[in-house]
Short mmCIF file of C-alpha atoms and ligand atoms in Angstrom, two decimals:
data_model
loop_
_atom_site.label_atom_id
_atom_site.label_comp_id
_atom_site.label_asym_id
_atom_site.label_seq_id
_atom_site.Cartn_x
_atom_site.Cartn_y
_atom_site.Cartn_z
CA UNK A 1 24.09 21.31 -2.49
CA UNK A 2 20.66 22.28 -1.27
CA UNK A 3 19.57 25.58 0.24
CA UNK A 4 16.07 24.51 1.29
CA UNK A 5 15.38 22.49 4.42
CA UNK A 6 13.37 19.26 4.53
CA UNK A 7 10.20 21.06 5.62
CA UNK A 8 10.44 23.56 2.75
CA UNK A 9 10.98 20.72 0.24
CA UNK A 10 7.91 18.91 1.58
CA UNK A 11 5.79 22.06 1.56
CA UNK A 12 6.75 22.93 -2.01
CA UNK A 13 6.09 19.35 -3.16
CA UNK A 14 2.61 19.49 -1.60
CA UNK A 15 1.99 22.95 -3.10
CA UNK A 16 2.91 21.82 -6.64
CA UNK A 17 1.19 18.46 -6.39
CA UNK A 18 -2.02 20.09 -5.16
CA UNK A 19 -1.89 22.43 -8.16
CA UNK A 20 -1.63 19.35 -10.40
CA UNK A 21 -4.40 17.37 -8.69
CA UNK A 22 -6.78 20.35 -8.44
CA UNK A 23 -5.86 21.76 -11.88
CA UNK A 24 -5.08 25.28 -10.78
CA UNK A 25 -2.04 27.32 -11.68
CA UNK A 26 0.59 28.84 -9.34
CA UNK A 27 3.44 31.30 -9.76
CA UNK A 28 6.89 29.89 -10.34
CA UNK A 29 8.46 28.84 -7.06
CA UNK A 30 11.82 30.53 -7.67
CA UNK A 31 10.01 33.89 -7.25
CA UNK A 32 9.60 33.06 -3.56
CA UNK A 33 12.75 30.93 -3.20
CA UNK A 34 15.37 32.59 -5.43
CA UNK A 35 18.22 30.76 -3.65
CA UNK A 36 16.93 27.27 -4.35
CA UNK A 37 19.40 25.02 -6.18
CA UNK A 38 19.03 22.32 -8.85
CA UNK A 39 19.41 19.75 -6.09
CA UNK A 40 16.50 21.35 -4.23
CA UNK A 41 14.45 21.29 -7.44
CA UNK A 42 15.05 17.56 -7.94
CA UNK A 43 14.42 16.92 -4.23
CA UNK A 44 10.96 18.50 -4.68
CA UNK A 45 10.25 16.37 -7.77
CA UNK A 46 11.34 13.19 -5.97
CA UNK A 47 9.19 14.15 -2.98
CA UNK A 48 6.15 14.47 -5.31
CA UNK A 49 7.00 11.02 -6.64
CA UNK A 50 7.25 9.66 -3.10
CA UNK A 51 3.85 11.19 -2.22
CA UNK A 52 2.19 9.50 -5.19
CA UNK A 53 3.77 6.12 -4.45
CA UNK A 54 2.75 6.40 -0.79
CA UNK A 55 -0.82 6.92 -2.03
CA UNK A 56 -0.62 3.73 -4.09
CA UNK A 57 0.17 5.14 -7.52
CA UNK A 58 2.69 3.20 -9.59
CA UNK A 59 5.55 4.84 -11.48
CA UNK A 60 5.29 3.55 -15.06
CA UNK A 61 8.11 5.35 -16.82
CA UNK A 62 10.32 8.38 -17.19
CA UNK A 63 10.39 11.33 -19.56
CA UNK A 64 12.99 13.73 -20.76
CA UNK A 65 12.00 17.31 -21.56
CA UNK A 66 13.47 20.31 -23.35
CA UNK A 67 15.71 18.06 -25.45
CA UNK A 68 15.08 19.77 -28.82
CA UNK A 69 16.00 23.28 -29.94
CA UNK A 70 12.36 23.80 -30.89
CA UNK A 71 11.33 23.23 -27.26
CA UNK A 72 14.24 25.06 -25.65
CA UNK A 73 13.58 28.09 -27.84
CA UNK A 74 9.82 27.89 -27.19
CA UNK A 75 10.27 27.81 -23.40
CA UNK A 76 13.40 30.00 -23.09
CA UNK A 77 15.27 27.28 -21.19
CA UNK A 78 18.64 25.93 -22.33
CA UNK A 79 19.12 22.56 -20.67
CA UNK A 80 17.08 19.35 -20.71
CA UNK A 81 15.24 18.08 -17.65
CA UNK A 82 13.59 14.81 -16.63
CA UNK A 83 10.41 13.74 -14.89
CA UNK A 84 8.51 10.60 -13.94
CA UNK A 85 5.29 9.12 -15.31
CA UNK A 86 2.61 7.87 -12.90
CA UNK A 87 0.05 5.19 -13.79
CA UNK A 88 -2.90 7.57 -14.13
CA UNK A 89 -1.02 9.72 -16.70
CA UNK A 90 -1.41 6.92 -19.25
CA UNK A 91 -4.20 7.26 -21.85
CA UNK A 92 -4.91 4.48 -24.38
CA UNK A 93 -4.18 5.16 -28.05
CA UNK A 94 -7.26 6.81 -29.57
CA UNK A 95 -8.57 7.57 -26.08
CA UNK A 96 -10.12 10.61 -24.45
CA UNK A 97 -8.30 13.13 -22.27
CA UNK A 98 -10.44 15.10 -19.85
CA UNK A 99 -9.56 18.74 -20.45
CA UNK A 100 -11.19 19.84 -17.17
CA UNK A 101 -8.63 17.79 -15.20
CA UNK A 102 -5.84 19.90 -16.68
CA UNK A 103 -4.90 23.59 -16.61
CA UNK A 104 -3.68 24.50 -20.12
CA UNK A 105 -2.55 21.31 -21.88
CA UNK A 106 -0.23 21.18 -24.89
CA UNK A 107 0.49 18.22 -27.16
CA UNK A 108 4.00 17.01 -28.03
CA UNK A 109 5.20 14.47 -30.63
CA UNK A 110 7.73 12.14 -29.01
CA UNK A 111 9.23 8.68 -29.28
CA UNK A 112 9.62 6.22 -26.41
CA UNK A 113 12.42 3.74 -25.79
CA UNK A 114 11.79 0.62 -23.71
CA UNK A 115 14.91 -0.87 -22.15
CA UNK A 116 15.81 -4.57 -21.79
CA UNK A 117 18.93 -4.02 -19.66
CA UNK A 118 19.78 -1.51 -16.94
CA UNK A 119 21.59 1.73 -17.81
CA UNK A 120 23.82 3.03 -15.05
CA UNK A 121 25.61 6.35 -15.55
CA UNK A 122 27.85 8.26 -15.59
CA UNK A 123 29.40 7.89 -19.01
CA UNK A 124 26.43 6.30 -20.79
CA UNK A 125 26.53 6.99 -24.56
CA UNK A 126 24.33 6.30 -27.57
CA UNK A 127 25.94 2.90 -28.14
CA UNK A 128 25.08 1.76 -24.62
CA UNK A 129 21.51 2.96 -25.08
CA UNK A 130 21.00 1.18 -28.41
CA UNK A 131 22.40 -2.06 -26.97
CA UNK A 132 20.09 -1.81 -23.94
CA UNK A 133 16.96 -0.89 -25.97
CA UNK A 134 14.34 -3.59 -26.40
CA UNK A 135 12.17 -1.54 -28.79
CA UNK A 136 11.17 1.99 -29.77
CA UNK A 137 7.56 3.09 -30.16
CA UNK A 138 5.61 6.29 -30.87
CA UNK A 139 4.28 8.35 -27.96
CA UNK A 140 2.50 11.66 -27.58
CA UNK A 141 2.95 13.63 -24.39
CA UNK A 142 0.34 16.02 -23.02
CA UNK A 143 2.24 18.52 -20.89
CA UNK A 144 0.52 20.84 -18.43
CA UNK A 145 2.82 23.15 -16.52
CA UNK A 146 1.37 24.10 -13.18
CA UNK A 147 2.90 27.56 -13.67
CA UNK A 148 0.78 30.45 -14.86
CA UNK A 149 1.02 30.87 -18.65
CA UNK A 150 3.78 28.20 -18.78
CA UNK A 151 6.21 30.85 -17.44
CA UNK A 152 9.03 29.14 -15.57
CA UNK A 153 12.77 28.73 -15.28
CA UNK A 154 14.61 25.40 -15.30
CA UNK A 155 14.61 24.92 -11.51
CA UNK A 156 10.89 25.64 -11.23
CA UNK A 157 9.99 23.26 -14.06
CA UNK A 158 12.16 20.43 -12.64
CA UNK A 159 10.38 20.78 -9.28
CA UNK A 160 7.06 20.59 -11.15
CA UNK A 161 7.95 17.14 -12.54
CA UNK A 162 8.86 18.76 -15.86
CA UNK A 163 5.19 19.56 -16.62
CA UNK A 164 4.28 15.84 -16.86
CA UNK A 165 0.57 15.25 -17.02
CA UNK A 166 -0.68 12.65 -19.53
CA UNK A 167 0.77 10.53 -22.33
CA UNK A 168 -0.43 8.24 -25.09
CA UNK A 169 1.76 5.40 -26.34
CA UNK A 170 0.69 3.65 -29.53
CA UNK A 171 1.49 2.91 -33.13
CA UNK A 172 3.90 0.05 -33.82
CA UNK A 173 7.02 -0.96 -31.99
CA UNK A 174 10.31 -1.60 -33.80
CA UNK A 175 13.82 -2.71 -32.93
CA UNK A 176 16.23 0.23 -32.95
CA UNK A 177 18.42 -1.50 -35.59
CA UNK A 178 15.45 -1.52 -37.97
CA UNK A 179 14.93 2.24 -37.71
CA UNK A 180 16.73 5.27 -39.09
CA UNK A 181 16.21 7.13 -35.82
CA UNK A 182 17.82 10.42 -36.88
CA UNK A 183 15.76 10.70 -40.05
CA UNK A 184 12.51 9.35 -38.64
CA UNK A 185 9.85 11.86 -39.68
CA UNK A 186 6.85 12.93 -37.59
CA UNK A 187 3.80 14.90 -38.69
CA UNK A 188 1.40 16.31 -36.09
CA UNK A 189 -2.19 17.06 -37.04
CA UNK A 190 -4.75 18.84 -34.89
CA UNK A 191 -8.34 18.51 -36.13
CA UNK A 192 -6.97 17.15 -39.40
CA UNK A 193 -4.65 20.08 -40.06
CA UNK A 194 -0.88 19.71 -40.12
CA UNK A 195 0.56 21.92 -37.36
CA UNK A 196 4.10 20.62 -36.73
CA UNK A 197 6.72 18.57 -38.60
CA UNK A 198 10.02 17.17 -37.42
CA UNK A 199 12.61 14.40 -37.50
CA UNK A 200 14.30 12.37 -34.77
CA UNK A 201 17.59 14.25 -34.98
CA UNK A 202 15.86 17.32 -33.54
CA UNK A 203 16.28 15.63 -30.15
CA UNK A 204 19.90 16.20 -29.12
CA UNK A 205 21.15 15.13 -32.57
CA UNK A 206 19.94 11.53 -32.06
CA UNK A 207 16.96 10.24 -30.06
CA UNK A 208 19.16 7.79 -28.12
CA UNK A 209 21.24 10.70 -26.73
CA UNK A 210 18.22 11.72 -24.71
CA UNK A 211 18.08 8.33 -22.96
CA UNK A 212 21.85 8.50 -22.37
CA UNK A 213 21.44 11.93 -20.81
CA UNK A 214 18.69 10.60 -18.53
CA UNK A 215 20.95 7.79 -17.30
CA UNK A 216 23.76 10.27 -16.67
CA UNK A 217 21.49 12.77 -14.88
CA UNK A 218 20.02 10.00 -12.69
CA UNK A 219 23.54 8.87 -11.77
CA UNK A 220 24.06 12.24 -10.07
CA UNK A 221 21.50 11.07 -7.50
CA UNK A 222 22.75 7.49 -7.34
CA UNK A 223 19.80 6.31 -9.46
CA UNK A 224 19.77 4.34 -12.73
CA UNK A 225 17.37 3.23 -15.47
CA UNK A 226 16.23 -0.34 -14.69
CA UNK A 227 15.55 -2.93 -17.43
CA UNK A 228 11.99 -2.65 -18.72
CA UNK A 229 11.69 1.12 -18.33
CA UNK A 230 9.50 3.14 -20.72
CA UNK A 231 11.25 6.46 -21.48
CA UNK A 232 9.88 9.34 -23.54
CA UNK A 233 12.72 11.25 -25.19
CA UNK A 234 11.23 14.77 -25.30
CA UNK A 235 9.30 16.67 -27.92
CA UNK A 236 10.68 16.55 -31.46
CA UNK A 237 8.72 19.70 -32.42
CA UNK A 238 7.30 22.64 -30.48
CA UNK A 239 4.32 21.88 -28.23
CA UNK A 240 0.81 22.86 -29.44
CA UNK A 241 -2.00 24.17 -27.19
CA UNK A 242 -5.28 22.32 -27.37
CA UNK A 243 -8.82 23.04 -26.23
CA UNK A 244 -11.79 20.89 -25.33
CA UNK A 245 -13.11 19.14 -28.46
CA UNK A 246 -9.76 19.08 -30.28
CA UNK A 247 -8.40 15.81 -31.59
CA UNK A 248 -4.83 15.01 -32.54
CA UNK A 249 -3.10 12.46 -34.75
CA UNK A 250 0.67 12.16 -34.93
CA UNK A 251 2.03 10.15 -37.88
CA UNK A 252 5.39 8.47 -37.42
CA UNK A 253 7.39 7.35 -40.44
CA UNK A 254 7.14 3.56 -40.59
CA UNK A 255 5.64 3.32 -37.08
CA UNK A 256 1.98 4.18 -37.58
CA UNK A 257 0.01 6.82 -35.71
CA UNK A 258 -0.92 7.93 -32.20
CA UNK A 259 -4.16 9.79 -31.66
CA UNK A 260 -6.45 11.10 -28.98
CA UNK A 261 -9.23 13.56 -28.25
CA UNK A 262 -9.79 16.24 -25.60
CA UNK A 263 -13.26 16.03 -24.10
C1 LIG B 301 8.56 21.38 -19.94
C2 LIG B 301 8.44 19.95 -20.39
C3 LIG B 301 8.98 19.79 -21.79
C4 LIG B 301 9.43 18.19 -23.68
O1 LIG B 301 9.13 17.15 -24.26
O2 LIG B 301 10.25 18.98 -24.15
C5 LIG B 301 8.77 18.46 -22.39
C6 LIG B 301 7.56 22.29 -20.60
O3 LIG B 301 7.78 22.71 -21.74
O4 LIG B 301 6.54 22.61 -19.97
O5 LIG B 301 8.06 17.60 -21.91
MG1 LIG B 302 7.56 16.11 -23.41
#
């Protein structure tokens, strides 16, 4: 059930999207709209998506967020969320990310699943996800909450497309049956220094659970995950703030590295 009307949804979508496009922060929207519901929050996110598509941007994937205890504890939020990825969020492996286009970016070590069959919830489980997965590959997300000092609640962050901003996919792809996804180790380095360590099981006990949860959350809106979708599963470790000039390399056990530089 929603408590906001169509006009309020559209206004809030414009407000949050402008903050993204102009790289300025705003206060969390639940301060002004304390009665807004989760449905309102997703309506705002889907309206931002509609605005981008109407402008000619392509949607190139989906992401889950707040799927690890490290992230939930870091952000003080206790349930995962999802967002979409637009074409211009994508940065080539080893590429440059323009810091001035962002507000206060943080880097996250993630994995991405690419599907070869549709996943339609409810009731999707890890087995369904593994059967529908074409391959898994390393990905780094650069999140950039539009909220001042990254201070938000779950409804506000959902409306803000779950802080989506940029991502880098790279390394090597592998079939899920050739990977030990729970034990898959990741090491994040910033400027050559190790800053975070983790393993796949940090994400909801098994990386594939995150994709299952996405399918089941989308089903609540009558949506599904089509074949050929690129899905980031959420940060395995806490997110790390970066400044202009910083470079990052994330090493993935058996899957190579993903790197980039903030300029
Ligand atoms: C929300 C997005 C979190 C992740 O991987 O956990 C996220 C945030 O922390 O700003 O992308
Ligand atoms: Mg993320």
